[in-house]
Amino acid sequence: MSGITFSKINLSHLIDHHIALLERFGIKDEVPFSLIFFSLEERKEIDSLEMFQRILRRTDAIFNHSNHYVVMLTGTDWNGATEVLSGIQNFLDQEPFDNVVTYPEDGADAKALLHRLRDLVETNCNIKTDLLK
């Protein structure tokens, strides 16, 4: 296991690229993926990026900025993503928030998915981050 870290500027590009691959192979409705968001604003002492790289799968993409994280969980539906996020929030002793969006249910492209995730994060956590732009 080892999640791969990407620069925040690549987030929307990677999402759209992944969707294009699913469409190219005719499996866009068969292979969902999810985006989860969590924040470590209160836990700056944790060397979190390395920790998350170790616990997430090699197929998972990690994006971070200012202790805010978006993880793209490939081949993971809403239920699976909720379970992963709940485990992370439980480990971090955080209040559980449903900051999960899933393709294609919550959007057909990166812009729609990130807009929906940003709305959830602002509502649930009262956090505004440029990671979701």
CSV table of C-alpha atoms in Angstrom, one decimal:
chain,number,residue,atom,x,y,z
A,1,MET,CA,0.0,0.0,0.0
A,2,SER,CA,1.2,3.4,-0.9
A,3,GLY,CA,-1.0,6.3,-2.0
A,4,ILE,CA,0.5,8.6,-4.6
A,5,THR,CA,0.8,12.3,-3.9
A,6,PHE,CA,0.0,14.9,-6.5
A,7,SER,CA,0.2,18.7,-6.6
A,8,LYS,CA,-3.1,20.5,-5.9
A,9,ILE,CA,-2.9,22.1,-9.3
A,10,ASN,CA,-3.3,18.6,-10.9
A,11,LEU,CA,-6.5,17.7,-9.0
A,12,SER,CA,-9.1,18.6,-11.6
A,13,HIS,CA,-6.9,17.5,-14.5
A,14,LEU,CA,-6.4,14.0,-12.9
A,15,ILE,CA,-10.1,13.7,-12.3
A,16,ASP,CA,-11.0,14.6,-15.9
A,17,HIS,CA,-8.3,12.3,-17.2
A,18,HIS,CA,-9.6,9.4,-15.2
A,19,ILE,CA,-13.2,10.1,-16.4
A,20,ALA,CA,-11.8,10.1,-20.0
A,21,LEU,CA,-10.2,6.7,-19.5
A,22,LEU,CA,-13.5,5.3,-18.1
A,23,GLU,CA,-15.4,6.7,-21.1
A,24,ARG,CA,-12.7,5.5,-23.6
A,25,PHE,CA,-13.1,1.9,-22.3
A,26,GLY,CA,-16.9,2.1,-22.0
A,27,ILE,CA,-16.9,1.5,-18.3
A,28,LYS,CA,-17.9,4.9,-16.9
A,29,ASP,CA,-21.1,3.6,-15.4
A,30,GLU,CA,-19.5,0.4,-14.1
A,31,VAL,CA,-16.5,1.7,-12.2
A,32,PRO,CA,-17.2,4.5,-9.8
A,33,PHE,CA,-14.6,6.6,-8.0
A,34,SER,CA,-15.0,8.9,-5.0
A,35,LEU,CA,-13.4,12.0,-3.6
A,36,ILE,CA,-13.1,12.4,0.1
A,37,PHE,CA,-12.1,15.5,2.0
A,38,PHE,CA,-10.7,15.9,5.5
A,39,SER,CA,-8.7,18.5,7.3
A,40,LEU,CA,-5.9,18.5,9.9
A,41,GLU,CA,-6.1,22.2,10.8
A,42,GLU,CA,-6.2,21.2,14.4
A,43,ARG,CA,-3.5,18.6,14.2
A,44,LYS,CA,-0.5,20.3,12.6
A,45,GLU,CA,1.9,18.2,14.7
A,46,ILE,CA,1.2,15.0,12.7
A,47,ASP,CA,3.5,14.1,9.7
A,48,SER,CA,0.3,13.3,8.0
A,49,LEU,CA,1.2,13.1,4.3
A,50,GLU,CA,3.6,10.3,4.8
A,51,MET,CA,1.1,8.5,7.1
A,52,PHE,CA,-1.7,8.8,4.5
A,53,GLN,CA,0.6,7.6,1.7
A,54,ARG,CA,1.3,4.5,3.7
A,55,ILE,CA,-2.3,3.6,4.6
A,56,LEU,CA,-3.9,4.3,1.2
A,57,ARG,CA,-3.7,2.1,-1.9
A,58,ARG,CA,-1.3,2.7,-4.7
A,59,THR,CA,-4.3,3.5,-6.9
A,60,ASP,CA,-5.4,6.3,-4.6
A,61,ALA,CA,-4.3,9.9,-5.4
A,62,ILE,CA,-3.7,12.3,-2.5
A,63,PHE,CA,-3.8,16.1,-2.9
A,64,ASN,CA,-3.0,18.4,0.0
A,65,HIS,CA,-2.7,22.1,0.7
A,66,SER,CA,-2.4,23.8,4.1
A,67,ASN,CA,-3.4,20.6,6.0
A,68,HIS,CA,-6.5,20.1,3.9
A,69,TYR,CA,-6.7,16.8,2.0
A,70,VAL,CA,-8.7,15.4,-1.0
A,71,VAL,CA,-8.2,11.8,-1.8
A,72,MET,CA,-9.4,10.2,-5.0
A,73,LEU,CA,-10.4,6.7,-4.3
A,74,THR,CA,-10.5,4.8,-7.6
A,75,GLY,CA,-12.9,1.9,-8.0
A,76,THR,CA,-14.6,3.0,-4.8
A,77,ASP,CA,-18.3,3.7,-4.5
A,78,TRP,CA,-19.9,6.0,-1.9
A,79,ASN,CA,-20.3,3.3,0.7
A,80,GLY,CA,-16.6,2.3,0.5
A,81,ALA,CA,-15.5,6.0,0.5
A,82,THR,CA,-17.6,6.7,3.5
A,83,GLU,CA,-16.0,3.8,5.3
A,84,VAL,CA,-12.5,5.0,4.5
A,85,LEU,CA,-13.3,8.6,5.5
A,86,SER,CA,-15.0,7.4,8.7
A,87,GLY,CA,-11.9,5.4,9.6
A,88,ILE,CA,-9.6,8.4,9.0
A,89,GLN,CA,-11.9,10.7,11.1
A,90,ASN,CA,-12.1,8.1,13.8
A,91,PHE,CA,-8.3,7.7,13.9
A,92,LEU,CA,-7.9,11.5,14.1
A,93,ASP,CA,-10.6,11.7,16.8
A,94,GLN,CA,-12.6,14.1,14.6
A,95,GLU,CA,-16.3,14.6,14.4
A,96,PRO,CA,-17.6,12.6,11.4
A,97,PHE,CA,-18.6,14.6,8.4
A,98,ASP,CA,-19.9,13.2,5.1
A,99,ASN,CA,-17.5,14.9,2.8
A,100,VAL,CA,-17.8,12.4,0.0
A,101,VAL,CA,-18.7,12.8,-3.6
A,102,THR,CA,-18.9,9.9,-6.1
A,103,TYR,CA,-18.7,9.8,-9.9
A,104,PRO,CA,-21.0,9.7,-11.8
A,105,GLU,CA,-23.8,10.3,-9.2
A,106,ASP,CA,-22.5,13.6,-8.0
A,107,GLY,CA,-21.1,15.0,-11.2
A,108,ALA,CA,-20.0,14.2,-14.8
A,109,ASP,CA,-16.7,16.1,-14.7
A,110,ALA,CA,-14.1,17.5,-12.3
A,111,LYS,CA,-15.7,20.9,-12.1
A,112,ALA,CA,-19.1,19.5,-11.0
A,113,LEU,CA,-17.6,17.0,-8.6
A,114,LEU,CA,-15.3,19.6,-7.0
A,115,HIS,CA,-18.1,22.1,-6.8
A,116,ARG,CA,-20.3,19.6,-5.0
A,117,LEU,CA,-17.4,18.6,-2.6
A,118,ARG,CA,-16.7,22.3,-1.9
A,119,ASP,CA,-20.4,22.9,-1.0
A,120,LEU,CA,-20.3,19.9,1.4
A,121,VAL,CA,-17.1,21.0,3.1
A,122,GLU,CA,-18.3,24.6,3.5
A,123,THR,CA,-21.6,23.4,5.0
A,124,ASN,CA,-20.2,20.5,7.1
A,125,CYS,CA,-16.9,22.0,8.3
A,126,ASN,CA,-17.2,25.7,7.7
A,127,ILE,CA,-13.9,25.5,5.7
A,128,LYS,CA,-13.1,27.4,2.6
A,129,THR,CA,-10.1,26.0,0.8
A,130,ASP,CA,-8.6,26.8,-2.6
A,131,LEU,CA,-7.7,23.1,-2.9
A,132,LEU,CA,-11.3,22.6,-4.2
A,133,LYS,CA,-11.1,25.2,-7.0
